[in-house]
Amino acid sequence: CFENFIQVRSMRKARDIREQLESMMERVEVDLVSNVGDTDAICKAITAGFFYHTAKLQKSLDYRTVKHPQTVHIHPSSSLHQSQPRWVVYHELVFTTKEFMRQIVEIKPEWLCEIAPHYYKKNDVEDDAGKKLPKMGMGKAGGSRVVERGLVEGAEHRAAAPG
């Protein structure tokens, strides 16, 4: 754990939560099935918990929060900092020199209307996919993506780094 900068206490907590979930699934007779390649389900679950923390990439390469417009940025230590995905959900904002999003995951905008129709309407999440953004190796939701702190890794071409 020390070599990989992982706290033993956090790993024990994760194991305990997993065991609790397994127990609950057995109790209600739900099959325990693992699908390593399906990161969308995990990303949607994270989006369901943090749908109100959504930001969209602007032409200026800054991000703008969706419901209460505010300029924010991906933290430089984030593994998604260079890829600049169009849509993200974040856990928290931290102010240092700028307002930075931490613990982010790339999402598909249509998930927002699906997950939180009471909060998002179609015009809130129009993707503007036709609008040109400066070329910088943009990420695409639905392909490989990384959730900060190693929650989910789509390791095709992006490596997870502590964020």
C-alpha positions as YAML, in Angstrom:
chain: A
units: angstrom
residues:
- id: 1
  name: CYS
  ca: [0.00, 0.00, 0.00]
- id: 2
  name: PHE
  ca: [2.78, 2.42, 0.92]
- id: 3
  name: GLU
  ca: [4.46, 2.07, -2.49]
- id: 4
  name: ASN
  ca: [1.18, 2.90, -4.25]
- id: 5
  name: PHE
  ca: [0.18, 5.72, -1.88]
- id: 6
  name: ILE
  ca: [-2.89, 3.81, -0.69]
- id: 7
  name: GLN
  ca: [-4.12, 4.07, 2.87]
- id: 8
  name: VAL
  ca: [-4.75, 0.70, 4.50]
- id: 9
  name: ARG
  ca: [-7.71, 2.11, 6.42]
- id: 10
  name: SER
  ca: [-9.34, 3.25, 3.16]
- id: 11
  name: MET
  ca: [-8.85, -0.18, 1.60]
- id: 12
  name: ARG
  ca: [-10.43, -1.86, 4.63]
- id: 13
  name: LYS
  ca: [-13.38, 0.52, 4.43]
- id: 14
  name: ALA
  ca: [-13.81, -0.26, 0.72]
- id: 15
  name: ARG
  ca: [-13.67, -4.00, 1.45]
- id: 16
  name: ASP
  ca: [-16.27, -3.64, 4.22]
- id: 17
  name: ILE
  ca: [-18.60, -1.69, 1.92]
- id: 18
  name: ARG
  ca: [-18.19, -4.30, -0.82]
- id: 19
  name: GLU
  ca: [-19.00, -7.11, 1.61]
- id: 20
  name: GLN
  ca: [-22.04, -5.21, 2.86]
- id: 21
  name: LEU
  ca: [-23.30, -4.72, -0.70]
- id: 22
  name: GLU
  ca: [-22.72, -8.39, -1.53]
- id: 23
  name: SER
  ca: [-24.67, -9.40, 1.57]
- id: 24
  name: MET
  ca: [-27.55, -7.10, 0.65]
- id: 25
  name: MET
  ca: [-27.65, -8.46, -2.90]
- id: 26
  name: GLU
  ca: [-27.76, -12.05, -1.63]
- id: 27
  name: ARG
  ca: [-30.53, -11.17, 0.81]
- id: 28
  name: VAL
  ca: [-32.77, -9.76, -1.95]
- id: 29
  name: GLU
  ca: [-31.70, -12.50, -4.37]
- id: 30
  name: VAL
  ca: [-29.96, -10.30, -6.93]
- id: 31
  name: ASP
  ca: [-27.25, -12.02, -8.95]
- id: 32
  name: LEU
  ca: [-23.77, -10.73, -8.27]
- id: 33
  name: VAL
  ca: [-22.36, -10.17, -11.76]
- id: 34
  name: SER
  ca: [-19.12, -8.41, -12.58]
- id: 35
  name: ASN
  ca: [-18.72, -6.63, -15.90]
- id: 36
  name: VAL
  ca: [-15.29, -5.04, -15.86]
- id: 37
  name: GLY
  ca: [-15.73, -3.40, -19.26]
- id: 38
  name: ASP
  ca: [-18.93, -1.55, -18.33]
- id: 39
  name: THR
  ca: [-17.72, 1.68, -16.77]
- id: 40
  name: ASP
  ca: [-20.84, 3.54, -17.93]
- id: 41
  name: ALA
  ca: [-22.88, 1.99, -15.12]
- id: 42
  name: ILE
  ca: [-20.39, 3.20, -12.52]
- id: 43
  name: CYS
  ca: [-20.13, 6.64, -14.12]
- id: 44
  name: LYS
  ca: [-23.93, 6.91, -14.21]
- id: 45
  name: ALA
  ca: [-24.09, 5.97, -10.53]
- id: 46
  name: ILE
  ca: [-21.58, 8.71, -9.70]
- id: 47
  name: THR
  ca: [-23.55, 11.13, -11.88]
- id: 48
  name: ALA
  ca: [-26.73, 10.22, -9.99]
- id: 49
  name: GLY
  ca: [-25.06, 11.26, -6.75]
- id: 50
  name: PHE
  ca: [-23.44, 14.44, -8.05]
- id: 51
  name: PHE
  ca: [-25.73, 15.55, -10.91]
- id: 52
  name: TYR
  ca: [-25.94, 19.05, -9.48]
- id: 53
  name: HIS
  ca: [-22.13, 19.40, -9.84]
- id: 54
  name: THR
  ca: [-21.93, 19.42, -13.63]
- id: 55
  name: ALA
  ca: [-19.67, 21.52, -15.82]
- id: 56
  name: LYS
  ca: [-19.32, 21.92, -19.56]
- id: 57
  name: LEU
  ca: [-16.22, 22.83, -21.59]
- id: 58
  name: GLN
  ca: [-16.41, 26.25, -23.24]
- id: 59
  name: LYS
  ca: [-14.66, 27.58, -26.37]
- id: 60
  name: SER
  ca: [-12.27, 29.42, -24.05]
- id: 61
  name: LEU
  ca: [-11.23, 25.97, -22.71]
- id: 62
  name: ASP
  ca: [-12.58, 26.91, -19.30]
- id: 63
  name: TYR
  ca: [-15.51, 25.04, -17.83]
- id: 64
  name: ARG
  ca: [-18.84, 26.56, -16.90]
- id: 65
  name: THR
  ca: [-21.11, 25.01, -14.30]
- id: 66
  name: VAL
  ca: [-24.46, 24.21, -15.85]
- id: 67
  name: LYS
  ca: [-27.24, 25.36, -13.53]
- id: 68
  name: HIS
  ca: [-25.55, 28.20, -11.66]
- id: 69
  name: PRO
  ca: [-23.05, 29.49, -14.23]
- id: 70
  name: GLN
  ca: [-19.61, 29.90, -12.75]
- id: 71
  name: THR
  ca: [-16.21, 29.52, -14.40]
- id: 72
  name: VAL
  ca: [-14.26, 26.54, -13.06]
- id: 73
  name: HIS
  ca: [-11.18, 24.57, -14.11]
- id: 74
  name: ILE
  ca: [-9.96, 20.99, -13.88]
- id: 75
  name: HIS
  ca: [-7.30, 20.77, -11.19]
- id: 76
  name: PRO
  ca: [-3.81, 20.50, -12.76]
- id: 77
  name: SER
  ca: [-3.06, 17.30, -10.81]
- id: 78
  name: SER
  ca: [-6.09, 15.59, -12.36]
- id: 79
  name: SER
  ca: [-5.56, 12.74, -14.79]
- id: 80
  name: LEU
  ca: [-8.20, 14.39, -17.01]
- id: 81
  name: HIS
  ca: [-6.51, 17.80, -17.05]
- id: 82
  name: GLN
  ca: [-4.88, 17.36, -20.46]
- id: 83
  name: SER
  ca: [-7.76, 15.56, -22.17]
- id: 84
  name: GLN
  ca: [-10.36, 18.22, -21.36]
- id: 85
  name: PRO
  ca: [-13.61, 16.25, -21.76]
- id: 86
  name: ARG
  ca: [-16.66, 18.26, -22.89]
- id: 87
  name: TRP
  ca: [-18.86, 17.31, -19.91]
- id: 88
  name: VAL
  ca: [-17.83, 16.41, -16.36]
- id: 89
  name: VAL
  ca: [-19.34, 15.82, -12.95]
- id: 90
  name: TYR
  ca: [-17.16, 16.82, -9.99]
- id: 91
  name: HIS
  ca: [-17.14, 16.12, -6.27]
- id: 92
  name: GLU
  ca: [-15.87, 19.43, -4.95]
- id: 93
  name: LEU
  ca: [-14.58, 22.86, -5.88]
- id: 94
  name: VAL
  ca: [-11.36, 24.10, -4.33]
- id: 95
  name: PHE
  ca: [-10.23, 27.70, -4.59]
- id: 96
  name: THR
  ca: [-6.49, 28.36, -4.83]
- id: 97
  name: THR
  ca: [-5.42, 30.62, -7.69]
- id: 98
  name: LYS
  ca: [-8.66, 29.71, -9.50]
- id: 99
  name: GLU
  ca: [-11.79, 27.70, -8.76]
- id: 100
  name: PHE
  ca: [-10.74, 24.09, -9.40]
- id: 101
  name: MET
  ca: [-12.89, 20.96, -9.73]
- id: 102
  name: ARG
  ca: [-11.54, 17.89, -7.97]
- id: 103
  name: GLN
  ca: [-12.49, 14.23, -8.26]
- id: 104
  name: ILE
  ca: [-14.11, 14.44, -11.67]
- id: 105
  name: VAL
  ca: [-15.59, 11.96, -14.11]
- id: 106
  name: GLU
  ca: [-16.36, 12.43, -17.79]
- id: 107
  name: ILE
  ca: [-20.05, 12.00, -18.57]
- id: 108
  name: LYS
  ca: [-22.49, 12.01, -21.47]
- id: 109
  name: PRO
  ca: [-24.86, 15.01, -21.27]
- id: 110
  name: GLU
  ca: [-27.92, 12.90, -22.06]
- id: 111
  name: TRP
  ca: [-27.37, 11.03, -18.78]
- id: 112
  name: LEU
  ca: [-28.38, 14.16, -16.89]
- id: 113
  name: CYS
  ca: [-31.93, 14.25, -18.30]
- id: 114
  name: GLU
  ca: [-32.20, 10.49, -17.81]
- id: 115
  name: ILE
  ca: [-30.94, 10.53, -14.21]
- id: 116
  name: ALA
  ca: [-32.33, 13.85, -12.98]
- id: 117
  name: PRO
  ca: [-35.29, 14.91, -15.17]
- id: 118
  name: HIS
  ca: [-36.60, 16.96, -12.25]
- id: 119
  name: TYR
  ca: [-33.42, 19.07, -12.34]
- id: 120
  name: TYR
  ca: [-32.27, 19.12, -15.98]
- id: 121
  name: LYS
  ca: [-34.27, 19.89, -19.10]
- id: 122
  name: LYS
  ca: [-33.13, 19.16, -22.63]
- id: 123
  name: ASN
  ca: [-32.00, 22.75, -23.29]
- id: 124
  name: ASP
  ca: [-29.77, 22.63, -20.17]
- id: 125
  name: VAL
  ca: [-27.74, 19.80, -21.61]
- id: 126
  name: GLU
  ca: [-27.61, 20.46, -25.33]
- id: 127
  name: ASP
  ca: [-24.15, 19.28, -26.25]
- id: 128
  name: ASP
  ca: [-23.18, 21.81, -28.91]
- id: 129
  name: ALA
  ca: [-21.23, 18.93, -30.44]
- id: 130
  name: GLY
  ca: [-21.31, 20.76, -33.75]
- id: 131
  name: LYS
  ca: [-19.47, 23.72, -32.30]
- id: 132
  name: LYS
  ca: [-15.76, 23.65, -32.90]
- id: 133
  name: LEU
  ca: [-13.44, 23.74, -29.92]
- id: 134
  name: PRO
  ca: [-9.70, 24.37, -30.19]
- id: 135
  name: LYS
  ca: [-7.81, 21.13, -30.88]
- id: 136
  name: MET
  ca: [-6.27, 19.75, -27.71]
- id: 137
  name: GLY
  ca: [-7.02, 16.02, -27.68]
- id: 138
  name: MET
  ca: [-10.58, 16.27, -26.43]
- id: 139
  name: GLY
  ca: [-11.99, 13.35, -24.50]
- id: 140
  name: LYS
  ca: [-15.16, 11.56, -25.56]
- id: 141
  name: ALA
  ca: [-17.60, 10.24, -23.00]
- id: 142
  name: GLY
  ca: [-18.42, 6.67, -23.69]
- id: 143
  name: GLY
  ca: [-14.84, 5.80, -24.57]
- id: 144
  name: SER
  ca: [-12.04, 5.40, -22.13]
- id: 145
  name: ARG
  ca: [-12.32, 7.64, -19.09]
- id: 146
  name: VAL
  ca: [-10.96, 7.95, -15.60]
- id: 147
  name: VAL
  ca: [-12.69, 8.78, -12.38]
- id: 148
  name: GLU
  ca: [-10.38, 10.64, -10.07]
- id: 149
  name: ARG
  ca: [-8.78, 8.81, -7.15]
- id: 150
  name: GLY
  ca: [-8.95, 5.58, -9.13]
- id: 151
  name: LEU
  ca: [-12.65, 4.84, -8.65]
- id: 152
  name: VAL
  ca: [-12.97, 3.74, -12.27]
- id: 153
  name: GLU
  ca: [-10.26, 3.32, -14.84]
- id: 154
  name: GLY
  ca: [-10.75, 2.99, -18.58]
- id: 155
  name: ALA
  ca: [-7.10, 2.35, -19.23]
- id: 156
  name: GLU
  ca: [-7.07, 2.38, -23.02]
- id: 157
  name: HIS
  ca: [-5.05, 5.55, -23.28]
- id: 158
  name: ARG
  ca: [-5.33, 7.52, -20.07]
- id: 159
  name: ALA
  ca: [-3.50, 6.59, -16.92]
- id: 160
  name: ALA
  ca: [-5.01, 7.33, -13.52]
- id: 161
  name: ALA
  ca: [-3.07, 9.75, -11.39]
- id: 162
  name: PRO
  ca: [-3.94, 11.03, -7.93]
- id: 163
  name: GLY
  ca: [-6.20, 14.05, -8.37]
...
